[in-house]
Short mmCIF file of C-alpha atoms in Angstrom, two decimals:
data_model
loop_
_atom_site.label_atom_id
_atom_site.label_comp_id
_atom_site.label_asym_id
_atom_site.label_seq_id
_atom_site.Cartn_x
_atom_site.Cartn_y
_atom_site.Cartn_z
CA UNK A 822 90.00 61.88 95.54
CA UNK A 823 87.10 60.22 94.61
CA UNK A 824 85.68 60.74 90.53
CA UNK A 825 88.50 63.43 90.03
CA UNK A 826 90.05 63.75 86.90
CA UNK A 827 93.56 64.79 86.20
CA UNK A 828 94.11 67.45 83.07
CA UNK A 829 95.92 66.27 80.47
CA UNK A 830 98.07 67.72 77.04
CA UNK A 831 94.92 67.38 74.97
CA UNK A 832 92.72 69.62 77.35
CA UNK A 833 95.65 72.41 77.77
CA UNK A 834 95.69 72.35 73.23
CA UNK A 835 91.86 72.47 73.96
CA UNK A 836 91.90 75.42 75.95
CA UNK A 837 94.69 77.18 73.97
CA UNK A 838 92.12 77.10 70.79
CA UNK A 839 89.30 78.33 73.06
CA UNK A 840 91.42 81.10 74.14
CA UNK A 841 92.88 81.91 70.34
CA UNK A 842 88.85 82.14 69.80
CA UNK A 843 88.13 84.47 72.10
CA UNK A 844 89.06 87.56 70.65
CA UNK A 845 88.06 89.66 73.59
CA UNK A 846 90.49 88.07 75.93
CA UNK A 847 93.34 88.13 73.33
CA UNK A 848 92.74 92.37 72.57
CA UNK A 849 92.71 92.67 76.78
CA UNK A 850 96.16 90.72 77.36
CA UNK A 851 97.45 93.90 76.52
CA UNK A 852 95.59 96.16 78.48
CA UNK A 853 95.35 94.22 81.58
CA UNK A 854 99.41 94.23 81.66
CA UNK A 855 99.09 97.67 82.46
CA UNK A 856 95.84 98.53 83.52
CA UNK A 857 93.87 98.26 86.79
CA UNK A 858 90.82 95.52 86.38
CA UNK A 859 88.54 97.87 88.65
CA UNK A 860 88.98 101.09 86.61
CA UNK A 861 88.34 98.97 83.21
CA UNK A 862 84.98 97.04 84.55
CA UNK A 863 83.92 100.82 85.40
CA UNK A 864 80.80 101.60 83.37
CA UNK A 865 80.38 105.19 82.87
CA UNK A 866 76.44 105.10 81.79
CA UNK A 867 75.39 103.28 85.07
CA UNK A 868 77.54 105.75 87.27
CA UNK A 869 75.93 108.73 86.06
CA UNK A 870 72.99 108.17 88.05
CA UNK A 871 74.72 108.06 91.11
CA UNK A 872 74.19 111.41 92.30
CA UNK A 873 74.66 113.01 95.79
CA UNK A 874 72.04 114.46 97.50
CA UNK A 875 69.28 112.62 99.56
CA UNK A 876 65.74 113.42 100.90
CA UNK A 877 66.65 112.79 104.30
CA UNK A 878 69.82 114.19 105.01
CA UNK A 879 70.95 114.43 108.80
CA UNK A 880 73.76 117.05 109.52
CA UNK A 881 76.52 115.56 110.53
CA UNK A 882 80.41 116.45 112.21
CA UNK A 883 83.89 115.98 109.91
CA UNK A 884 84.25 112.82 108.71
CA UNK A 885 86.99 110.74 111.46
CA UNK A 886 89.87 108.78 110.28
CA UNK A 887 90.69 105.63 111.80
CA UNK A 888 94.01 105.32 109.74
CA UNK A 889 96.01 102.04 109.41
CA UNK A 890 94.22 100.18 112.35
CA UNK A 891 91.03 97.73 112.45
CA UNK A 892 88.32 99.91 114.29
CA UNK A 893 85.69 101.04 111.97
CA UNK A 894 83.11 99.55 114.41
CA UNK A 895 84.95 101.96 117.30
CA UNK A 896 84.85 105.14 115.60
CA UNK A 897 81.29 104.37 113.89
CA UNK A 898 79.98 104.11 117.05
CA UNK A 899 81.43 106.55 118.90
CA UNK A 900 80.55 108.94 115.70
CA UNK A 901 76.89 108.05 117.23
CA UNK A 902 77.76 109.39 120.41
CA UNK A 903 79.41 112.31 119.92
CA UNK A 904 76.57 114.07 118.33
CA UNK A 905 74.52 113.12 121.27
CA UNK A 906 77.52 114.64 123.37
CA UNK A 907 78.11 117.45 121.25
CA UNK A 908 74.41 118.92 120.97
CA UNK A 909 74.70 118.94 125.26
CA UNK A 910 78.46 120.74 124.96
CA UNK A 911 77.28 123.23 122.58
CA UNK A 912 79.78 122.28 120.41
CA UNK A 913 80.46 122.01 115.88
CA UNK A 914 83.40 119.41 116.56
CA UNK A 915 83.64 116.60 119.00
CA UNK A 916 85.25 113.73 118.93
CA UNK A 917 85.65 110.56 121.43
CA UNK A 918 89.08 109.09 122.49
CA UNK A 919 88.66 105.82 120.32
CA UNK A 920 92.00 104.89 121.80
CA UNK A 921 91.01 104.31 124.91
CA UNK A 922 87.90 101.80 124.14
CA UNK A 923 90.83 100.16 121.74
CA UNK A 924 93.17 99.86 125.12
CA UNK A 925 90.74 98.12 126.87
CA UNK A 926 88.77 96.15 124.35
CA UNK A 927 92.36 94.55 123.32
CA UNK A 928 92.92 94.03 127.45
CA UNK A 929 89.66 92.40 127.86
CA UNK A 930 90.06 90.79 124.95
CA UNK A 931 93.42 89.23 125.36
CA UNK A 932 91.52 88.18 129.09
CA UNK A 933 88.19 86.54 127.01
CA UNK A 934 91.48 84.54 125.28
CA UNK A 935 92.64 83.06 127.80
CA UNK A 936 88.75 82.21 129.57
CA UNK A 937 88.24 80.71 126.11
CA UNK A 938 91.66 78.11 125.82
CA UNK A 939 90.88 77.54 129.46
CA UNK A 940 87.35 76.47 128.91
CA UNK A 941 88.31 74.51 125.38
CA UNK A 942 91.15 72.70 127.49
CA UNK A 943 89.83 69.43 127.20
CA UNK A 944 89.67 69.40 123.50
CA UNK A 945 91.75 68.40 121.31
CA UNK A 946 94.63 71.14 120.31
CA UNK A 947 93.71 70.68 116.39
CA UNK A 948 90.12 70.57 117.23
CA UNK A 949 88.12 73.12 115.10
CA UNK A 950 87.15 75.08 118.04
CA UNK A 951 90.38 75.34 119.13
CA UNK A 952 91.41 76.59 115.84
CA UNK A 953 89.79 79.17 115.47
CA UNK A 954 90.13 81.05 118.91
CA UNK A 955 93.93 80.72 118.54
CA UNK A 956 93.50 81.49 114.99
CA UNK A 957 91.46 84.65 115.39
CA UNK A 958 93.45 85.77 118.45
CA UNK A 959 93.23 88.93 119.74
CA UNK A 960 92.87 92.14 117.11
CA UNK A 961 91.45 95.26 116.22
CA UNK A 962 87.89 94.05 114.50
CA UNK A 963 84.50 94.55 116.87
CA UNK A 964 81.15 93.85 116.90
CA UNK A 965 78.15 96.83 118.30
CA UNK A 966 77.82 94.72 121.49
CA UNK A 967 81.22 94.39 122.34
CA UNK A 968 81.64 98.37 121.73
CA UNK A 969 78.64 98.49 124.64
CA UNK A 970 80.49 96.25 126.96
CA UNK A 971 83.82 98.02 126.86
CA UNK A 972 81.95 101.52 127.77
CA UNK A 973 79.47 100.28 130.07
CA UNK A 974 82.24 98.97 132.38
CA UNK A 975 85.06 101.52 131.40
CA UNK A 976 82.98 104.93 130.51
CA UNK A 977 84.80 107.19 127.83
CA UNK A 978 85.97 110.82 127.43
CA UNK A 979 86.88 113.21 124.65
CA UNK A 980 89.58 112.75 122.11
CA UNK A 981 92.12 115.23 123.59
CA UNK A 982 91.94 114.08 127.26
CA UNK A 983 93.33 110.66 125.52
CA UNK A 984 94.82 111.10 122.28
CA UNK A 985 95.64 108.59 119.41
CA UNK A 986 99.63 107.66 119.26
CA UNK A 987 101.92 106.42 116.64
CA UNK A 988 101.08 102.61 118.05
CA UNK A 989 96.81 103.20 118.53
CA UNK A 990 96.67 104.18 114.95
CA UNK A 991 99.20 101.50 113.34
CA UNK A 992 98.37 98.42 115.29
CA UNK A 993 99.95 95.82 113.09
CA UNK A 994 103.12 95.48 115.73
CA UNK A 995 101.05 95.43 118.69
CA UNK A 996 98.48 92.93 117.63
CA UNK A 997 101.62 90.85 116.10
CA UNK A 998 103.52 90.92 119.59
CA UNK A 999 100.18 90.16 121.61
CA UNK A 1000 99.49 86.79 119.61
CA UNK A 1001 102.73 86.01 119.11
CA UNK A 1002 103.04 85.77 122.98
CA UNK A 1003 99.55 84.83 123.72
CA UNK A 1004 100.05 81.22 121.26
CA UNK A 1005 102.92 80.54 123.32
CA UNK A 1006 101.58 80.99 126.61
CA UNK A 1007 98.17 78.62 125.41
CA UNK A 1008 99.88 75.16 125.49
CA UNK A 1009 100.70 75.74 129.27
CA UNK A 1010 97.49 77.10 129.68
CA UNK A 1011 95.69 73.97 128.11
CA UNK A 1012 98.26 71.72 130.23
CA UNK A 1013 97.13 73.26 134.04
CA UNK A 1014 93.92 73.89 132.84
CA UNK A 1015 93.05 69.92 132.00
CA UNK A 1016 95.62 68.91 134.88
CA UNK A 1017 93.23 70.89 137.15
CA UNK A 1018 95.73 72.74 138.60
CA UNK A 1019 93.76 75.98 139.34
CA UNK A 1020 96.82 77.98 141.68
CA UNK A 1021 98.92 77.60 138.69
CA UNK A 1022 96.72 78.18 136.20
CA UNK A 1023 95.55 81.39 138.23
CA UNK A 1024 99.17 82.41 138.90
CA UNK A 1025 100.23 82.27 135.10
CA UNK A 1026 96.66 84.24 134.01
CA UNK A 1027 98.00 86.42 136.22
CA UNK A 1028 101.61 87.06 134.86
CA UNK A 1029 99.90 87.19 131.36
CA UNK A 1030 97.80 90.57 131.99
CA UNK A 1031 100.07 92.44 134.03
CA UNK A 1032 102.55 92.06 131.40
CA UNK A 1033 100.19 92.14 128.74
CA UNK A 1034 98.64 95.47 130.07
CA UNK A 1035 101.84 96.94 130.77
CA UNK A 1036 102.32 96.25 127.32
CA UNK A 1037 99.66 98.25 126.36
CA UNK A 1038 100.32 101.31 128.28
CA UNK A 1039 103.66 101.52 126.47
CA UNK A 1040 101.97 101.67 123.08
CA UNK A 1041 98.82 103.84 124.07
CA UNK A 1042 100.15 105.33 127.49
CA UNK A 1043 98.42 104.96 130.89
CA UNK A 1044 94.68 105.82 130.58
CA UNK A 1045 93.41 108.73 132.78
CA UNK A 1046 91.07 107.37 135.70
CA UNK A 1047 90.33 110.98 136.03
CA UNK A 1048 90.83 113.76 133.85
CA UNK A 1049 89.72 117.99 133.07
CA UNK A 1050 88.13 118.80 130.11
CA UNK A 1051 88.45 122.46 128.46
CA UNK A 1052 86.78 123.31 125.47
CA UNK A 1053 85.40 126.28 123.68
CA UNK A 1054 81.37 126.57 122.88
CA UNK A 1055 79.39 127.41 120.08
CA UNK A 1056 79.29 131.05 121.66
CA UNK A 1057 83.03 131.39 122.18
CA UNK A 1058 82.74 130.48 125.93
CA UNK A 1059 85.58 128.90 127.45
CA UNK A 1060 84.30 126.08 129.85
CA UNK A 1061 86.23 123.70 132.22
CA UNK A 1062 85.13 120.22 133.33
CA UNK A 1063 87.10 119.20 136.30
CA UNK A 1064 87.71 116.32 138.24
CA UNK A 1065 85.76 113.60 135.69
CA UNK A 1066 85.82 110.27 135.32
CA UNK A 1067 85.37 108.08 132.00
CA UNK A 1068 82.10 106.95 133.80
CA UNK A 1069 81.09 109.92 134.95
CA UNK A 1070 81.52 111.75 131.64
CA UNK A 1071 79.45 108.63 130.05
CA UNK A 1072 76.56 108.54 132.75
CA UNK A 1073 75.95 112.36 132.72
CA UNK A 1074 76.06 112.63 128.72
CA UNK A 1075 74.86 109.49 127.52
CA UNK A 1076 73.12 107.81 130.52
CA UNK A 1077 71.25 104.62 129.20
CA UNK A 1078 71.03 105.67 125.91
CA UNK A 1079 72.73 102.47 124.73
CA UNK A 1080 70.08 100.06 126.45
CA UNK A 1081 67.58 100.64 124.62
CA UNK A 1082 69.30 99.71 120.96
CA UNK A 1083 69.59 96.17 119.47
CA UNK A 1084 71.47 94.73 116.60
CA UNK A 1085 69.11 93.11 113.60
CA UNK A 1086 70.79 91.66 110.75
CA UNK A 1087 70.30 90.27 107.52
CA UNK A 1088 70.90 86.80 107.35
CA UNK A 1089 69.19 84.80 104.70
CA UNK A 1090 70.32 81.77 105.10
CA UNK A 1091 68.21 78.07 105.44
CA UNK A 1092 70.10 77.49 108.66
CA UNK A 1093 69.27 81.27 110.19
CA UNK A 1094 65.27 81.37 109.96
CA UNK A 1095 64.07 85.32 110.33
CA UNK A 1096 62.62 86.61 113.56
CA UNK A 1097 64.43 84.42 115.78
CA UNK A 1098 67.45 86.37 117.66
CA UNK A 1099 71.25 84.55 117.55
CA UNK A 1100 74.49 84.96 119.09
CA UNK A 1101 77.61 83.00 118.47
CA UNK A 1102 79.56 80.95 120.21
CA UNK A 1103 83.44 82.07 121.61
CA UNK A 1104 82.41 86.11 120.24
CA UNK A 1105 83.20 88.62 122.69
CA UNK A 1106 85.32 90.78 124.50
CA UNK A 1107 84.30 90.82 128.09
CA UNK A 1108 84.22 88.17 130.24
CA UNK A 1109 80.99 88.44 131.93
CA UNK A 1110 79.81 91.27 129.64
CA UNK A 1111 76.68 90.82 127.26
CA UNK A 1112 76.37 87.97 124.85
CA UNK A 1113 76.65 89.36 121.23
CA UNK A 1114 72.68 89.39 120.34
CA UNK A 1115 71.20 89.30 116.44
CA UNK A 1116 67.50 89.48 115.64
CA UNK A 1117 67.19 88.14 111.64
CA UNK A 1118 64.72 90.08 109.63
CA UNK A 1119 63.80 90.14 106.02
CA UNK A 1120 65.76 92.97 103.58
CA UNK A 1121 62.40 95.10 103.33
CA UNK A 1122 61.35 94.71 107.17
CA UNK A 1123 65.25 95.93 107.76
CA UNK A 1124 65.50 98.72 105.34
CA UNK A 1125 62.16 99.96 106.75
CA UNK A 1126 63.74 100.37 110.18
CA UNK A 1127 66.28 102.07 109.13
CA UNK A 1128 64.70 104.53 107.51
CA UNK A 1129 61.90 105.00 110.38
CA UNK A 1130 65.31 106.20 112.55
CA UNK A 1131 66.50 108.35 109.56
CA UNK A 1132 63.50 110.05 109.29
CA UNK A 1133 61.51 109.98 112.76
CA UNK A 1134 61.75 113.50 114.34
CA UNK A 1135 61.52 117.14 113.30
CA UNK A 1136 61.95 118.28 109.38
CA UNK A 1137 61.76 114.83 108.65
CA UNK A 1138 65.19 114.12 110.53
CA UNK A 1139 65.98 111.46 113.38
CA UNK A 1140 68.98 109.88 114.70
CA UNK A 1141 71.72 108.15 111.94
CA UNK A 1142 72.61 104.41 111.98
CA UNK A 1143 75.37 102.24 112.94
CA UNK A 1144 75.27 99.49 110.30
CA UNK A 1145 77.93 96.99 108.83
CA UNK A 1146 78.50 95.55 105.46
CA UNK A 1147 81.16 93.97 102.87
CA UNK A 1148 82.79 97.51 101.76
CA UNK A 1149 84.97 95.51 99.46
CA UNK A 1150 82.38 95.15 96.89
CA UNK A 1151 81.86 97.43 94.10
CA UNK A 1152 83.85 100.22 95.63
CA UNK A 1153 84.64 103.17 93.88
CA UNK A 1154 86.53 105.24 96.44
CA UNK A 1155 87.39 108.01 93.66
CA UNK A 1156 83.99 108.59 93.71
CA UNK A 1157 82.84 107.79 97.15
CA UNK A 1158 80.20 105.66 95.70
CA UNK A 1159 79.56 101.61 96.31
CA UNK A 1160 77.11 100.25 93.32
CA UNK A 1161 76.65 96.93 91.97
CA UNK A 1162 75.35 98.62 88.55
CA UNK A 1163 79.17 100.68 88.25
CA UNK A 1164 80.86 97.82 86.98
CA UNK A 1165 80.62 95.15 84.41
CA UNK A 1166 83.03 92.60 85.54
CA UNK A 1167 81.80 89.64 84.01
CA UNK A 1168 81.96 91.66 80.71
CA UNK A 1169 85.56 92.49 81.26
CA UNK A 1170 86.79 88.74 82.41
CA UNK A 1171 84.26 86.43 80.60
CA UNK A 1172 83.60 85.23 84.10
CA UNK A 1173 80.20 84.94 85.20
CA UNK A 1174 80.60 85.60 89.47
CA UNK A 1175 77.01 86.24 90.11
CA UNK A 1176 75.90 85.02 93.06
CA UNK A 1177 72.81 84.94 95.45
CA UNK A 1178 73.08 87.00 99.35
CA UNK A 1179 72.39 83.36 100.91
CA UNK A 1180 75.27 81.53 98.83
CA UNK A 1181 77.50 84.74 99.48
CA UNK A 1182 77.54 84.11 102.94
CA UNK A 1183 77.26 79.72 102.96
CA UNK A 1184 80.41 79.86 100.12
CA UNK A 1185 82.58 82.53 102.06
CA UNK A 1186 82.49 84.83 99.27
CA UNK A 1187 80.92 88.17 101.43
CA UNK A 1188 80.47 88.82 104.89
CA UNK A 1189 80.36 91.69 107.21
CA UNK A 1190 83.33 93.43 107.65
CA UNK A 1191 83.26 96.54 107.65
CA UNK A 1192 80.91 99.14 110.25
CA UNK A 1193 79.97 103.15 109.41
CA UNK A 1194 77.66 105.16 110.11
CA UNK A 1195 73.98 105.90 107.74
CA UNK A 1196 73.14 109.62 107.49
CA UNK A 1197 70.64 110.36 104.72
CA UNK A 1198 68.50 108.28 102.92
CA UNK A 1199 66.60 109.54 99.25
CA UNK A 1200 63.52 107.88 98.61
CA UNK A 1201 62.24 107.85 95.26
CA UNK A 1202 59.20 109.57 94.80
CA UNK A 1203 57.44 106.90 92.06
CA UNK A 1204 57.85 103.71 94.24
CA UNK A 1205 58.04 105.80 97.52
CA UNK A 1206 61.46 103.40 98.48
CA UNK A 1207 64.63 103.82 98.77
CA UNK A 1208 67.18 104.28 96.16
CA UNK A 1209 70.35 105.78 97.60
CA UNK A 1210 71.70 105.97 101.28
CA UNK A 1211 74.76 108.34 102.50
CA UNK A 1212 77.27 106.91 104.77
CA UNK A 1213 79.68 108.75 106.85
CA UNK A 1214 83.02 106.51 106.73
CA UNK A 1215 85.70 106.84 109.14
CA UNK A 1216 88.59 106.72 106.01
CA UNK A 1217 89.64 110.43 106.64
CA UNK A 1218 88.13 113.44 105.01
CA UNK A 1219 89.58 112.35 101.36
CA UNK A 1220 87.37 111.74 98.31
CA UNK A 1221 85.03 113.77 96.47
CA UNK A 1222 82.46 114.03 99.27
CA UNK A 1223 85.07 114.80 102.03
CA UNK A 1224 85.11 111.16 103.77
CA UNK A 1225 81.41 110.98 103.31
CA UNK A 1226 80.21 108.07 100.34
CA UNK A 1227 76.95 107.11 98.75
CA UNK A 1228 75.44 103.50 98.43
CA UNK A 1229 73.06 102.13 95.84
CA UNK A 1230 69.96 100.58 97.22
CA UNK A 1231 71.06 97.52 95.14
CA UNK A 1232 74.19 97.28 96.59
CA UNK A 1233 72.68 97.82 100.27
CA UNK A 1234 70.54 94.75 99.46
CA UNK A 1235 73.28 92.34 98.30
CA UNK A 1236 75.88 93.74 100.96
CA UNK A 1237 74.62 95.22 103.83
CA UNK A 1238 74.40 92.48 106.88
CA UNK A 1239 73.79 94.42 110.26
CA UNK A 1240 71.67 97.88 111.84
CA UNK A 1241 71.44 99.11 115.00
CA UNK A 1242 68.31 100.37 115.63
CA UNK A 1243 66.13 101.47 118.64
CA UNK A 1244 63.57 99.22 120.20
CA UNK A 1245 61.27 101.28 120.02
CA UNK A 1246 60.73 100.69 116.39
CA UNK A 1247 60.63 96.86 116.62
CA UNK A 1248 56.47 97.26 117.70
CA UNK A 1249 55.54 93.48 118.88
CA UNK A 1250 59.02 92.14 117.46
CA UNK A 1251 60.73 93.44 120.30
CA UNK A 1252 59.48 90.71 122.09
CA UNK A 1253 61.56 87.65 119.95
CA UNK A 1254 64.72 89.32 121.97
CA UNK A 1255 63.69 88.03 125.13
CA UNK A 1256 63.09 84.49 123.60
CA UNK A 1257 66.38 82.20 124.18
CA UNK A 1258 69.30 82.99 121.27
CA UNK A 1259 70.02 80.27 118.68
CA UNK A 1260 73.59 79.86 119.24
CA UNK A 1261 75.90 80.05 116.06
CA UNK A 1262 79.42 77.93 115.61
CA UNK A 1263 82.24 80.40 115.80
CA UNK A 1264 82.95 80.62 112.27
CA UNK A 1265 79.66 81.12 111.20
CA UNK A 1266 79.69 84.28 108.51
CA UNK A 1267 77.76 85.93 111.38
CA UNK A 1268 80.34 85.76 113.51
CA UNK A 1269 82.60 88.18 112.08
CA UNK A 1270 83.96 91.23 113.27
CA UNK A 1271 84.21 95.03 111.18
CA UNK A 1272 87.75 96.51 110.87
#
């Protein structure tokens, strides 16, 4: 390596004296032998302001629990629906089979696999491209367009008509066994597929999703193509829908709903300029389903969105907000409560981490990866902004608010990447979606997926 310099005896003594000097690191070597580093960078004084109630606060179901699997972005979304559905059933509880957009996202997925080694065939097999769509493979993680794909083409129905099993909510073992055989079916693939020879190539894409979905509907069972639905009303009615389909039961209770939402993001980056919409190469789930489309807007422009959906109906209540963000930062899941302000790490470890949104994302240090669901919003009455958002997770009903958190306006800033957000509220923006979409590399930060 070019200018490098190796460490030598006399820098390790240097060090040593620096760290016999430091008499804050010496008194912690102690403590951190038995202590947890997040509970000690806690800072009582800045939590107390963190309290729990909001100016806009839209009445929401029981908080969902997507247990030990990757679909936040599945059950965020389809907590969007189901209060749609459940204000036309009459309903308090509702929930959508998330299992059944899992079964066929991972289908279609494991399908958009092999389109994409097919149509990187000529390319070298170390090639970066390459290496990342065998890399990523085929998992749990989604995006808000992909979860529009999936129903647009396979409907959806209620929780009980398709319930979760052992496999659907522990998905390490299927996603292993998927890969595992999907890697070793991709050198043939690449071999027919830059030979040219198309009947073989068809023939083995074939053999690859019958066994793949047979596969499937041993871990999550056969999914209904029609199905009755019996539930109980607000007024103790008893009512039986017979003789549905996933489509049907998503035409008559959502209908185009979903068309008329987009996906705008927070990207500020040099190479991402704001208003301009983006997609990203080799991200999807659905061969011939829609591109994965971002429109880049400034923090204030996005938060103001937001909060027009929050807020824009009767009692000063509107619709809440699918939206993703980095939920490993400044957590405290005691609490239910993510804050920059909670915790003093640089205090604790001497280490200065401080870093701007834009070199967060170029130095791989945050990204999105994580999607739930904005319900309330308090704005402060001095500065007429924001200062506190409430989330409904999808962790179970655990916690101190019952599965529901809190985020500091601070920590939305710095961590939040992606809303979905009517049209409507776009005004003459609306119009950059129709311009062509800057196309992203596949490992661009924008480009990844919430679990």
């Amino acid at each position: 390596m070019k200018n490098a310099v190796s460490i030598t005896r006399y820098d390790i003594d240097r060090y040593e004296r620096y760290h016999e000097n430091d008499t804050v690191r010496r008194a912690l070597t102690g403590v951190f032998a038995k202590t947890n580093m997040n509970d000690m960078a806690f800072t009582t004084k800045n939590a107390k302001k963190n309290q729990f109630f909001f100016s806009t606060d839209i009445k929401t179901m029981s908080a969902t629990n997507q247990l030990s699997s990757g679909r936040c972005w599945l059950f965020a979304a389809t907590n969007v629906l189901r209060e749609i559905i459940a204000k036309k059933l009459n309903v308090d509880s509702f929930e959508l089979s998330q299992s059944y957009l899992a079964f066929f996202d991972k289908f279609e997925r494991i399908n958009y696999y092999i389109a994409s080694v097919i149509d990187t065939a000529d390319e070298a097999h170390n090639s970066r491209v390459v290496d990342h769509i065998v890399g990523t493979g085929v998992h749990d993680g989604g995006q808000w367009d992909m979860f529009v794909n999936i129903v647009k083409k396979y409907g959806i129905l209620p929780k009980v008509c398709y319930p979760e099993t052992f496999q659907s909510s522990n998905t390490g073992n299927v996603n292993k066994h998927i890969n595992n055989y999907l890697r070793a079916k991709t050198p043939e693939l690449r071999k027919l597929a830059a030979a040219g020879e198309a009947d073989a190539l068809a023939a083995l894409r074939a053999e690859m999703l019958e066994k793949t979905y047979s596969f499937l509907c041993s871990c999550y069972d056969v999914p209904p193509q029609e199905f009755d639905f019996e539930y109980k009303d607000k007024d103790g009615k008893i009512i039986t829908i017979r003789d549905m389909t996933p489509l049907k039961f998503f035409e008559t209770y959502i209908g185009d709903y979903l068309d008329n939402y987009v996906s705008i993001i927070h990207a500020p980056t040099e190479d991402k300029p704001f208003n301009k919409a983006y997609t990203v190469k080799y991200l999807g789930n659905v061969v011939g389903g829609a591109d994965v489309c971002y429109l880049n807007l400034e923090m204030d422009e996005f938060k103001a969105l937001v909060v027009k959906q929050l807020t824009d109906g009767e009692d000063n209540k509107g619709e809440i907000v699918w939206f993703g963000s980095d939920c490993g930062k400044y957590n405290d899941r005691e609490k239910a409560c993510w804050d920059v302000d909670q915790y003093d790490e640089a205090a604790l470890t001497g280490l200065d981490a401080a870093m701007t949104k834009e070199n967060m994302l170029n130095y791989h240090t945050s990204q999105m990866n994580h999607a739930m669901c904005i319900t309330g919003v308090n704005i402060d009455e001095a500065t007429g902004k924001p200062n506190r958002w409430k989330i409904e997770n999808s962790w179970g009903t655990g916690g101190a608010q019952s599965g529901y958190h809190m985020a500091s306006d601070a920590w939305f800033d710095l961590y939040v990447y992606q809303a979905v957000v009517h049209k409507k509220y776009l005004g003459d923006k609306a119009a950059l979606l129709d311009e062509p979409k800057i196309e992203l590399e596949p490992w661009d930060p924008m480009g990844s997926l919430a679990d």
